[in-house]
Amino acid sequence: MAVAYLSEVFSSIQGEGMDAGTRAVFLRFAGCNLACSYCDTPAAGTRLDAFPVQDDAGRTEIGNPVECSELIDIVARGFECRGLAVLTGGEPLLQISALSHVINGLKEKGFRTYLETNGTLPEAMREVRAIVDFVSMDIKLPAGQKGRDLGREHRRFLEAIEEGRGAVKIVIPGEASEGEVLAAVRLVADVRPALPVFLQPVFRRAKPEVVGERLLHLQRAALTLLRDVRISVQMHKILGMR
Ligand code: SF4
């Protein structure tokens, strides 16, 4: 019997990346192995006794841990939008056994599965790469990790994902240097050059920390190393959604 610790389940639009604007159900897994300075879901770092499900009928509380089969039924019953299921966190790959069950179960119910990950757990990624439909991997810059360089972990993670079913998001805090951003771009160019890369400024109080000419400059520099580099914003935050 596989069980999962969740932090919340709700419906919204996918606010960023390849599927920006698509209606989706979000399954936020509890627990994270990082502590990013700009984390916008710090509550998801902790496993609580229960988690809220905000579905089409209203709000209910479900006890943690929840059986994966029950979680799949809750999502399949409660949400009309049968398109995209976003598996996010926290860090979903920390609960690899539960995540595999949930991906398989949601696919059987007709959902397309979209994994959002911090890109640091390559062994777990290998266990689900054949079943998940799409992987959005973050590259975390040292500026958001108190100077810690996660380049080695990210390199091994890139090796574990497939081109054609994924994308990379480089999250850029205001204090990040151009050198850090380009080191991340170079890493992708070195390991998985066909992956689309999104340059996404950190949002604080609904405002991006990097704007205008600086973003254009970073994109221009990145495009000398990679073919597909896009600028992304967290649309849901601008629109006042979750
Ligand atoms: S990886 Fe994501 S959930 Fe974990 S601390 Fe960083 S921003 Fe927060």
Coordinates of N, CA and C and ligand atoms in Angstrom, one line a residue:
M1 N 0.8 -1.2 0.0 CA 0.0 0.0 0.0 C 0.9 1.3 0.0
A2 N 0.8 2.0 -1.1 CA 1.6 3.3 -1.1 C 0.8 4.4 -0.6
V3 N 1.5 5.2 0.3 CA 0.9 6.4 0.8 C 1.7 7.6 0.5
A4 N 1.1 8.8 0.5 CA 1.7 10.0 0.2 C 1.4 11.1 1.2
Y5 N 2.4 12.0 1.4 CA 2.2 13.2 2.2 C 2.0 14.4 1.3
L6 N 0.8 15.0 1.4 CA 0.5 16.1 0.5 C 0.4 17.4 1.4
S7 N 0.6 18.5 0.7 CA 0.4 19.8 1.4 C -0.9 20.5 0.9
E8 N -1.3 20.3 -0.3 CA -2.6 20.8 -0.8 C -2.9 20.2 -2.2
V9 N -4.2 20.3 -2.5 CA -4.6 19.9 -3.8 C -5.7 21.0 -4.3
F10 N -5.5 21.5 -5.4 CA -6.4 22.6 -5.8 C -6.3 22.7 -7.4
S11 N -7.2 23.5 -7.9 CA -7.3 23.8 -9.3 C -6.9 25.2 -9.6
S12 N -6.2 25.4 -10.7 CA -5.9 26.8 -11.1 C -5.4 26.7 -12.6
I13 N -4.7 27.8 -13.0 CA -4.0 27.6 -14.3 C -2.5 27.3 -14.0
Q14 N -1.9 26.6 -15.0 CA -0.5 26.5 -14.9 C 0.1 27.9 -15.3
G15 N 0.8 28.5 -14.3 CA 1.2 29.9 -14.5 C 2.5 30.1 -15.2
E16 N 3.2 29.1 -15.6 CA 4.5 29.3 -16.2 C 4.9 28.1 -17.1
G17 N 5.9 28.4 -17.9 CA 6.5 27.3 -18.7 C 5.7 26.9 -19.9
M18 N 6.0 25.7 -20.4 CA 5.4 25.3 -21.7 C 3.9 25.3 -21.7
D19 N 3.2 25.0 -20.6 CA 1.8 24.9 -20.5 C 1.1 26.1 -19.9
A20 N 1.8 27.3 -19.9 CA 1.3 28.5 -19.2 C -0.1 28.8 -19.8
G21 N -1.1 29.0 -18.8 CA -2.4 29.3 -19.2 C -3.4 28.1 -19.2
T22 N -2.8 26.9 -19.2 CA -3.6 25.7 -19.2 C -4.3 25.4 -17.8
R23 N -5.6 25.1 -17.9 CA -6.2 24.8 -16.6 C -5.6 23.5 -16.1
A24 N -5.4 23.4 -14.8 CA -4.7 22.2 -14.2 C -5.1 21.9 -12.8
V25 N -5.0 20.7 -12.4 CA -5.1 20.3 -11.0 C -3.7 20.2 -10.4
F26 N -3.5 20.8 -9.3 CA -2.1 20.8 -8.7 C -2.1 19.9 -7.5
L27 N -1.2 19.0 -7.4 CA -1.0 18.1 -6.3 C 0.4 18.5 -5.7
R28 N 0.3 19.2 -4.5 CA 1.5 19.7 -3.9 C 2.0 18.7 -2.9
F29 N 3.1 18.1 -3.2 CA 3.7 17.1 -2.2 C 4.4 17.8 -1.1
A30 N 4.3 17.2 0.1 CA 4.9 17.9 1.3 C 6.4 17.4 1.4
G31 N 7.2 18.3 1.8 CA 8.6 18.0 2.1 C 9.5 18.5 1.0
C32 N 10.7 19.1 1.4 CA 11.6 19.5 0.4 C 13.0 19.3 0.9
N33 N 14.0 19.1 0.0 CA 15.4 18.9 0.4 C 16.2 20.2 0.3
L34 N 15.6 21.3 -0.2 CA 16.3 22.5 -0.3 C 15.6 23.6 0.6
A35 N 16.3 24.7 0.7 CA 15.7 25.9 1.4 C 16.0 27.1 0.6
C36 N 15.4 27.3 -0.5 CA 15.7 28.5 -1.4 C 15.3 29.8 -0.7
S37 N 16.1 30.8 -0.9 CA 15.9 32.0 -0.2 C 14.6 32.7 -0.6
Y38 N 14.1 32.4 -1.8 CA 12.9 33.0 -2.4 C 11.7 32.1 -2.3
C39 N 11.8 31.0 -1.6 CA 10.7 29.9 -1.7 C 9.3 30.6 -1.5
D40 N 8.4 30.3 -2.4 CA 7.0 30.9 -2.3 C 6.1 29.8 -1.7
T41 N 6.6 28.6 -1.4 CA 5.7 27.6 -0.7 C 6.4 27.0 0.5
P42 N 6.9 27.8 1.4 CA 7.6 27.3 2.5 C 6.8 26.3 3.3
A43 N 5.5 26.4 3.4 CA 4.6 25.5 4.1 C 4.7 24.1 3.6
A44 N 5.0 24.0 2.3 CA 5.1 22.7 1.6 C 6.3 21.9 2.1
G45 N 7.2 22.6 2.8 CA 8.4 21.9 3.3 C 8.2 21.0 4.5
T46 N 7.0 21.2 5.1 CA 6.7 20.4 6.3 C 5.6 19.5 6.1
R47 N 5.7 18.3 6.6 CA 4.6 17.3 6.6 C 3.6 17.5 7.7
L48 N 2.4 17.9 7.4 CA 1.4 18.2 8.5 C 0.4 17.0 8.6
D49 N -0.4 17.0 9.6 CA -1.4 15.9 9.9 C -2.5 15.8 8.8
A50 N -2.7 16.9 8.1 CA -3.8 16.9 7.1 C -3.5 18.0 6.1
F51 N -4.2 17.9 5.0 CA -4.0 18.8 3.9 C -5.4 19.2 3.3
P52 N -5.5 20.4 2.8 CA -6.8 20.8 2.2 C -6.9 20.4 0.7
V53 N -8.1 20.0 0.3 CA -8.4 19.8 -1.1 C -9.5 20.8 -1.5
Q54 N -9.2 21.7 -2.4 CA -10.1 22.7 -2.8 C -10.6 22.3 -4.2
D55 N -11.7 21.5 -4.3 CA -12.2 21.0 -5.6 C -13.4 21.7 -6.0
D56 N -14.0 21.2 -7.1 CA -15.2 21.9 -7.7 C -16.3 22.0 -6.7
A57 N -16.4 21.2 -5.7 CA -17.5 21.2 -4.8 C -17.2 22.0 -3.5
G58 N -16.0 22.4 -3.3 CA -15.7 23.1 -2.1 C -14.4 22.6 -1.4
R59 N -14.2 22.9 -0.1 CA -13.0 22.6 0.5 C -13.2 21.5 1.6
T60 N -12.3 20.5 1.6 CA -12.3 19.5 2.6 C -10.9 19.2 3.1
E61 N -10.8 18.6 4.2 CA -9.5 18.3 4.8 C -9.3 16.8 4.7
I62 N -8.1 16.4 4.3 CA -7.8 14.9 4.2 C -6.6 14.7 5.1
G63 N -6.6 13.5 5.8 CA -5.5 13.2 6.7 C -4.3 12.8 6.0
N64 N -3.1 13.1 6.5 CA -1.9 12.6 6.0 C -1.3 11.5 6.8
P65 N -0.7 10.5 6.3 CA -0.5 10.3 4.8 C -1.8 9.8 4.2
V66 N -2.0 10.0 2.9 CA -3.2 9.5 2.2 C -2.8 8.4 1.3
E67 N -3.7 7.4 1.3 CA -3.4 6.2 0.3 C -3.4 6.8 -1.1
C68 N -2.5 6.3 -1.9 CA -2.4 6.9 -3.3 C -3.7 6.6 -4.0
S69 N -4.3 5.4 -3.8 CA -5.5 5.1 -4.6 C -6.6 6.1 -4.2
E70 N -6.7 6.4 -2.9 CA -7.7 7.4 -2.5 C -7.4 8.8 -3.1
L71 N -6.1 9.2 -3.1 CA -5.8 10.5 -3.7 C -6.2 10.5 -5.2
I72 N -5.9 9.5 -5.9 CA -6.2 9.4 -7.3 C -7.8 9.6 -7.5
D73 N -8.5 8.9 -6.6 CA -10.0 9.0 -6.7 C -10.5 10.4 -6.4
I74 N -9.9 11.0 -5.4 CA -10.2 12.4 -5.0 C -10.1 13.3 -6.2
V75 N -8.9 13.2 -6.9 CA -8.6 14.1 -8.0 C -9.6 13.8 -9.2
A76 N -9.8 12.5 -9.4 CA -10.6 12.1 -10.6 C -12.1 12.5 -10.4
R77 N -12.5 12.4 -9.1 CA -13.9 12.7 -8.8 C -14.2 14.2 -8.7
G78 N -13.2 14.9 -8.1 CA -13.5 16.3 -7.7 C -13.2 17.4 -8.7
F79 N -12.5 17.1 -9.7 CA -12.1 18.2 -10.6 C -12.5 17.9 -12.0
E80 N -13.3 18.8 -12.6 CA -13.8 18.7 -13.9 C -12.7 18.8 -15.0
C81 N -11.7 19.6 -14.7 CA -10.7 19.8 -15.7 C -9.8 18.6 -15.8
R82 N -10.1 17.7 -16.8 CA -9.4 16.5 -17.0 C -8.2 16.6 -17.9
G83 N -7.6 17.7 -17.9 CA -6.4 17.9 -18.8 C -5.1 17.5 -18.1
L84 N -4.7 18.5 -17.4 CA -3.3 18.5 -16.9 C -3.3 18.3 -15.3
A85 N -2.5 17.4 -14.9 CA -2.2 17.2 -13.4 C -0.8 17.6 -13.2
V86 N -0.6 18.6 -12.4 CA 0.8 19.1 -12.1 C 1.2 18.6 -10.7
L87 N 2.3 17.8 -10.7 CA 2.8 17.2 -9.5 C 4.0 18.1 -9.1
T88 N 3.7 18.8 -7.9 CA 4.7 19.8 -7.5 C 4.9 19.7 -6.0
G89 N 5.6 20.7 -5.5 CA 5.9 20.6 -4.1 C 6.2 22.0 -3.5
G90 N 7.1 21.9 -2.4 CA 8.0 20.8 -2.0 C 8.7 20.2 -3.2
E91 N 9.2 19.0 -2.9 CA 9.9 18.2 -3.9 C 9.2 16.8 -4.1
P92 N 8.4 16.6 -5.1 CA 7.7 15.3 -5.3 C 8.6 14.1 -5.4
L93 N 9.8 14.3 -5.9 CA 10.7 13.1 -6.1 C 11.2 12.5 -4.7
L94 N 11.0 13.3 -3.6 CA 11.4 12.7 -2.3 C 10.4 11.5 -2.0
Q95 N 9.3 11.5 -2.6 CA 8.3 10.4 -2.3 C 8.1 9.6 -3.5
I96 N 9.2 8.9 -3.9 CA 9.2 8.3 -5.3 C 8.2 7.2 -5.4
S97 N 8.1 6.4 -4.4 CA 7.1 5.2 -4.5 C 5.7 5.8 -4.7
A98 N 5.3 6.7 -3.9 CA 4.0 7.3 -4.0 C 3.8 8.0 -5.3
L99 N 4.9 8.7 -5.7 CA 4.8 9.5 -7.0 C 4.5 8.6 -8.2
S100 N 5.2 7.4 -8.2 CA 5.0 6.5 -9.3 C 3.6 6.0 -9.4
H101 N 3.0 5.7 -8.2 CA 1.6 5.2 -8.1 C 0.7 6.3 -8.6
V102 N 0.9 7.5 -8.2 CA 0.0 8.6 -8.5 C 0.1 8.9 -10.0
I103 N 1.3 8.9 -10.6 CA 1.4 9.2 -12.0 C 0.7 8.1 -12.8
N104 N 0.9 6.9 -12.5 CA 0.2 5.8 -13.2 C -1.3 5.9 -13.1
G105 N -1.7 6.1 -11.8 CA -3.2 6.2 -11.6 C -3.8 7.4 -12.3
L106 N -3.2 8.5 -12.3 CA -3.8 9.7 -12.9 C -3.8 9.5 -14.4
K107 N -2.8 8.9 -15.0 CA -2.8 8.6 -16.4 C -3.9 7.7 -16.8
E108 N -4.2 6.7 -16.0 CA -5.3 5.8 -16.3 C -6.6 6.5 -16.3
K109 N -6.7 7.6 -15.4 CA -8.0 8.3 -15.4 C -8.0 9.4 -16.4
G110 N -7.0 9.5 -17.3 CA -7.1 10.4 -18.4 C -6.3 11.7 -18.3
F111 N -5.6 11.9 -17.2 CA -4.8 13.1 -17.0 C -3.4 13.0 -17.7
R112 N -3.0 14.2 -18.2 CA -1.6 14.3 -18.6 C -0.8 14.7 -17.4
T113 N 0.3 14.1 -17.2 CA 1.1 14.4 -15.9 C 2.3 15.2 -16.2
Y114 N 2.5 16.2 -15.3 CA 3.5 17.3 -15.5 C 4.2 17.4 -14.2
L115 N 5.5 17.0 -14.1 CA 6.3 17.0 -12.9 C 7.1 18.2 -12.8
E116 N 7.0 18.9 -11.7 CA 7.8 20.1 -11.4 C 8.8 19.7 -10.3
T117 N 10.1 19.8 -10.6 CA 11.1 19.4 -9.6 C 12.3 20.3 -9.5
N118 N 12.9 20.3 -8.3 CA 14.1 21.2 -8.2 C 15.4 20.6 -8.8
G119 N 15.3 19.4 -9.4 CA 16.4 19.0 -10.3 C 17.6 18.5 -9.5
T120 N 17.4 17.9 -8.3 CA 18.6 17.5 -7.5 C 18.5 16.0 -7.2
L121 N 17.5 15.3 -7.6 CA 17.4 13.9 -7.2 C 17.4 13.0 -8.4
P122 N 18.5 12.8 -9.1 CA 18.6 12.1 -10.4 C 18.1 10.6 -10.3
E123 N 18.5 9.9 -9.2 CA 18.1 8.5 -9.1 C 16.6 8.3 -9.1
A124 N 16.0 9.2 -8.3 CA 14.5 9.1 -8.3 C 13.9 9.5 -9.6
M125 N 14.5 10.4 -10.3 CA 14.0 10.8 -11.6 C 14.0 9.6 -12.6
R126 N 15.1 8.9 -12.5 CA 15.2 7.7 -13.4 C 14.1 6.7 -13.2
E127 N 13.6 6.7 -12.0 CA 12.5 5.7 -11.7 C 11.1 6.1 -12.4
V128 N 11.0 7.4 -12.7 CA 9.7 7.8 -13.2 C 9.8 8.4 -14.6
R129 N 11.0 8.4 -15.2 CA 11.1 9.1 -16.5 C 10.4 8.4 -17.6
A130 N 10.2 7.1 -17.5 CA 9.5 6.4 -18.6 C 8.0 6.6 -18.5
I131 N 7.4 7.0 -17.3 CA 6.0 7.1 -17.2 C 5.4 8.5 -17.2
V132 N 6.2 9.5 -16.7 CA 5.7 10.8 -16.6 C 5.7 11.5 -18.0
D133 N 4.7 12.3 -18.2 CA 4.5 12.9 -19.6 C 5.5 14.0 -19.8
F134 N 5.7 14.8 -18.8 CA 6.6 16.0 -19.0 C 7.3 16.4 -17.7
V135 N 8.5 16.8 -17.8 CA 9.3 17.2 -16.6 C 9.8 18.6 -16.7
S136 N 9.4 19.4 -15.8 CA 10.0 20.8 -15.7 C 11.0 20.8 -14.6
M137 N 12.3 21.0 -15.0 CA 13.4 20.9 -14.0 C 13.9 22.3 -13.7
D138 N 14.0 22.6 -12.4 CA 14.6 23.9 -12.1 C 16.1 23.8 -12.0
I139 N 16.8 24.8 -12.4 CA 18.2 25.0 -12.0 C 18.3 26.1 -11.0
K140 N 18.8 25.8 -9.9 CA 18.9 26.7 -8.8 C 20.3 27.4 -8.7
L141 N 20.3 28.7 -8.8 CA 21.6 29.4 -8.8 C 22.1 29.5 -7.4
P142 N 23.4 29.6 -7.3 CA 24.0 29.8 -5.9 C 23.4 31.0 -5.2
A143 N 23.0 32.1 -5.9 CA 22.5 33.3 -5.3 C 21.2 33.0 -4.4
G144 N 20.5 31.9 -4.8 CA 19.3 31.6 -4.0 C 19.5 30.5 -3.0
Q145 N 20.8 30.0 -2.9 CA 21.2 28.8 -2.1 C 22.3 29.2 -1.1
K146 N 22.3 30.5 -0.7 CA 23.4 30.9 0.3 C 24.7 30.6 -0.3
G147 N 24.9 30.7 -1.6 CA 26.2 30.5 -2.2 C 26.5 29.1 -2.6
R148 N 25.7 28.1 -2.2 CA 25.9 26.7 -2.5 C 25.7 26.4 -4.0
D149 N 26.7 25.7 -4.6 CA 26.6 25.4 -6.0 C 26.0 24.0 -6.2
L150 N 24.9 23.9 -6.9 CA 24.2 22.6 -7.1 C 24.5 22.1 -8.5
G151 N 25.6 22.6 -9.1 CA 25.9 22.3 -10.5 C 26.1 20.8 -10.7
R152 N 26.7 20.1 -9.8 CA 27.0 18.6 -9.9 C 25.7 17.9 -9.9
E153 N 24.8 18.2 -8.9 CA 23.5 17.5 -8.9 C 22.7 17.8 -10.1
H154 N 22.7 19.1 -10.6 CA 21.9 19.4 -11.8 C 22.4 18.7 -13.0
R155 N 23.7 18.5 -13.1 CA 24.3 17.8 -14.3 C 23.8 16.4 -14.3
R156 N 23.9 15.7 -13.2 CA 23.4 14.3 -13.1 C 21.9 14.2 -13.4
F157 N 21.2 15.2 -12.9 CA 19.7 15.2 -13.2 C 19.4 15.4 -14.7
L158 N 20.1 16.3 -15.3 CA 20.0 16.5 -16.7 C 20.2 15.2 -17.5
E159 N 21.2 14.5 -17.1 CA 21.5 13.2 -17.7 C 20.4 12.2 -17.6
A160 N 19.6 12.4 -16.5 CA 18.5 11.5 -16.2 C 17.2 11.8 -16.9
I161 N 17.1 12.9 -17.6 CA 15.8 13.2 -18.2 C 16.0 13.2 -19.7
E162 N 14.9 13.1 -20.4 CA 14.9 12.9 -21.9 C 14.5 14.2 -22.6
E163 N 15.3 14.5 -23.6 CA 14.9 15.6 -24.5 C 13.6 15.3 -25.2
G164 N 12.8 16.3 -25.4 CA 11.5 16.1 -26.1 C 10.3 16.0 -25.1
R165 N 10.6 15.7 -23.8 CA 9.6 15.6 -22.9 C 9.9 16.4 -21.6
G166 N 10.7 17.5 -21.8 CA 11.0 18.2 -20.6 C 11.5 19.6 -21.0
A167 N 11.7 20.4 -20.0 CA 12.2 21.8 -20.1 C 13.0 22.2 -18.9
V168 N 13.8 23.2 -19.0 CA 14.6 23.6 -17.8 C 14.1 25.1 -17.5
K169 N 14.0 25.3 -16.2 CA 13.7 26.6 -15.7 C 14.8 27.1 -14.9
I170 N 15.4 28.2 -15.3 CA 16.5 28.9 -14.5 C 15.9 30.0 -13.7
V171 N 15.8 29.8 -12.4 CA 15.1 30.8 -11.5 C 16.1 31.8 -11.1
I172 N 15.8 33.1 -11.4 CA 16.9 34.2 -11.3 C 16.5 35.2 -10.2
P173 N 17.1 35.1 -9.0 CA 16.9 36.1 -8.0 C 17.6 37.4 -8.4
G174 N 17.1 38.5 -7.9 CA 17.6 39.8 -8.3 C 19.1 39.9 -8.1
E175 N 19.7 39.3 -7.1 CA 21.1 39.4 -6.8 C 22.0 38.4 -7.6
A176 N 21.4 37.6 -8.4 CA 22.2 36.7 -9.2 C 23.1 37.4 -10.2
S177 N 24.3 36.9 -10.4 CA 25.2 37.5 -11.4 C 25.0 36.9 -12.8
E178 N 25.4 37.7 -13.8 CA 25.3 37.2 -15.1 C 26.1 35.9 -15.3
G179 N 27.3 35.8 -14.6 CA 28.1 34.6 -14.7 C 27.4 33.4 -14.2
E180 N 26.6 33.5 -13.1 CA 25.8 32.4 -12.6 C 24.8 31.9 -13.6
V181 N 24.1 32.8 -14.2 CA 23.0 32.5 -15.1 C 23.7 31.8 -16.3
L182 N 24.8 32.3 -16.8 CA 25.4 31.7 -18.0 C 26.0 30.4 -17.7
A183 N 26.5 30.2 -16.5 CA 27.0 28.9 -16.1 C 25.9 27.8 -16.2
A184 N 24.7 28.2 -15.8 CA 23.6 27.3 -15.8 C 23.2 27.0 -17.3
V185 N 23.2 28.0 -18.1 CA 22.9 27.8 -19.5 C 24.0 26.9 -20.2
R186 N 25.2 27.1 -19.8 CA 26.3 26.3 -20.4 C 26.1 24.8 -20.0
L187 N 25.7 24.6 -18.8 CA 25.5 23.2 -18.3 C 24.4 22.5 -19.2
V188 N 23.3 23.2 -19.4 CA 22.3 22.6 -20.3 C 22.8 22.4 -21.7
A189 N 23.6 23.4 -22.2 CA 24.1 23.3 -23.6 C 25.1 22.1 -23.6
D190 N 25.8 21.8 -22.5 CA 26.7 20.7 -22.5 C 26.1 19.3 -22.4
V191 N 24.9 19.2 -21.7 CA 24.3 17.9 -21.4 C 23.1 17.6 -22.3
R192 N 22.2 18.6 -22.3 CA 20.9 18.4 -23.1 C 20.6 19.6 -23.9
P193 N 21.4 19.9 -25.0 CA 21.2 21.1 -25.7 C 19.9 21.3 -26.4
A194 N 19.1 20.3 -26.6 CA 17.8 20.4 -27.3 C 16.7 20.8 -26.3
L195 N 17.0 20.8 -25.0 CA 15.9 21.2 -24.1 C 15.6 22.7 -24.2
P196 N 14.3 23.1 -24.2 CA 14.0 24.5 -24.1 C 14.4 25.0 -22.7
V197 N 14.8 26.2 -22.6 CA 15.2 26.8 -21.3 C 14.4 28.1 -21.1
F198 N 13.8 28.2 -19.9 CA 13.1 29.4 -19.5 C 13.9 30.2 -18.5
L199 N 14.1 31.4 -18.8 CA 14.7 32.3 -17.8 C 13.6 33.0 -17.0
Q200 N 13.5 32.7 -15.8 CA 12.3 33.2 -15.0 C 12.8 34.0 -13.8
P201 N 12.5 35.3 -13.7 CA 12.9 36.0 -12.5 C 12.1 35.6 -11.3
V202 N 12.7 35.6 -10.2 CA 12.0 35.4 -8.9 C 11.0 36.5 -8.7
F203 N 9.8 36.2 -8.3 CA 8.7 37.1 -8.0 C 8.7 37.4 -6.5
R204 N 8.7 38.6 -6.1 CA 8.5 38.9 -4.6 C 7.4 40.0 -4.5
R205 N 6.5 39.8 -3.7 CA 5.3 40.7 -3.6 C 4.8 41.0 -5.0
A206 N 4.5 40.0 -5.8 CA 3.9 40.1 -7.1 C 4.7 40.9 -8.1
K207 N 6.0 41.1 -7.8 CA 6.8 41.8 -8.8 C 8.1 41.0 -9.1
P208 N 8.4 41.0 -10.4 CA 9.7 40.3 -10.8 C 10.9 41.0 -10.3
E209 N 11.9 40.3 -9.8 CA 13.1 40.9 -9.3 C 14.1 41.3 -10.5
V210 N 13.9 40.7 -11.6 CA 14.7 41.1 -12.8 C 13.8 41.5 -13.9
V211 N 14.0 42.6 -14.5 CA 13.1 43.1 -15.6 C 13.9 43.7 -16.8
G212 N 13.1 44.0 -17.8 CA 13.5 44.9 -18.9 C 14.8 44.4 -19.6
E213 N 15.7 45.4 -19.7 CA 16.9 45.3 -20.5 C 17.8 44.2 -20.0
R214 N 17.8 44.0 -18.6 CA 18.7 43.0 -18.0 C 18.2 41.6 -18.5
L215 N 16.9 41.3 -18.5 CA 16.4 40.0 -19.0 C 16.7 39.8 -20.5
L216 N 16.5 40.9 -21.3 CA 16.8 40.8 -22.7 C 18.3 40.5 -22.9
H217 N 19.1 41.1 -22.1 CA 20.6 40.9 -22.2 C 20.9 39.4 -21.9
L218 N 20.3 38.9 -20.8 CA 20.6 37.5 -20.4 C 20.1 36.6 -21.5
Q219 N 19.0 36.8 -22.1 CA 18.4 36.0 -23.1 C 19.4 36.0 -24.3
R220 N 19.8 37.2 -24.7 CA 20.7 37.3 -25.9 C 22.0 36.5 -25.6
A221 N 22.5 36.6 -24.5 CA 23.8 35.9 -24.2 C 23.5 34.4 -24.2
A222 N 22.4 34.0 -23.6 CA 22.0 32.5 -23.6 C 21.8 32.0 -25.0
L223 N 21.3 32.8 -25.8 CA 21.0 32.3 -27.2 C 22.2 32.1 -28.0
T224 N 23.4 32.6 -27.5 CA 24.6 32.2 -28.2 C 25.1 30.8 -27.9
L225 N 24.4 30.2 -26.9 CA 24.8 28.9 -26.4 C 23.7 27.8 -26.7
L226 N 22.5 28.3 -26.8 CA 21.3 27.4 -26.9 C 20.4 27.9 -28.0
R227 N 19.6 27.0 -28.6 CA 18.7 27.5 -29.6 C 17.4 28.0 -29.1
D228 N 16.9 27.4 -28.0 CA 15.5 27.8 -27.5 C 15.6 28.3 -26.1
V229 N 15.7 29.6 -26.0 CA 15.7 30.2 -24.6 C 14.6 31.3 -24.6
R230 N 13.7 31.1 -23.6 CA 12.5 31.9 -23.5 C 12.5 32.7 -22.2
I231 N 11.9 33.8 -22.1 CA 11.6 34.5 -20.9 C 10.3 34.1 -20.3
S232 N 10.2 33.8 -19.1 CA 8.9 33.4 -18.5 C 8.6 34.2 -17.2
V233 N 7.3 34.5 -17.0 CA 6.9 35.1 -15.7 C 5.9 34.2 -15.1
Q234 N 5.7 34.4 -13.8 CA 4.7 33.6 -13.1 C 3.3 34.3 -13.2
M235 N 2.7 33.9 -14.3 CA 1.4 34.6 -14.7 C 0.4 34.5 -13.6
H236 N 0.3 33.4 -12.9 CA -0.7 33.3 -11.8 C -0.6 34.3 -10.7
K237 N 0.7 34.7 -10.5 CA 0.9 35.7 -9.4 C 0.5 37.1 -9.9
I238 N 0.7 37.4 -11.2 CA 0.3 38.7 -11.7 C -1.2 38.8 -11.7
L239 N -1.9 37.6 -12.0 CA -3.3 37.6 -12.1 C -4.0 37.4 -10.7
G240 N -3.2 37.3 -9.6 CA -3.8 37.2 -8.3 C -4.4 35.8 -8.1
M241 N -3.8 34.8 -8.7 CA -4.3 33.4 -8.5 C -3.2 32.6 -7.7
R242 N -3.6 31.4 -7.3 CA -2.6 30.5 -6.6 C -1.7 29.9 -7.7
Ligands
SF4_1 S1 12.9 23.7 -4.1 FE1 10.9 24.7 -4.4 S2 9.7 24.1 -2.5 FE2 11.9 23.6 -2.1 S3 12.7 25.4 -1.0 FE3 13.2 25.7 -3.2 S4 11.4 26.9 -4.0 FE4 10.8 26.0 -2.0

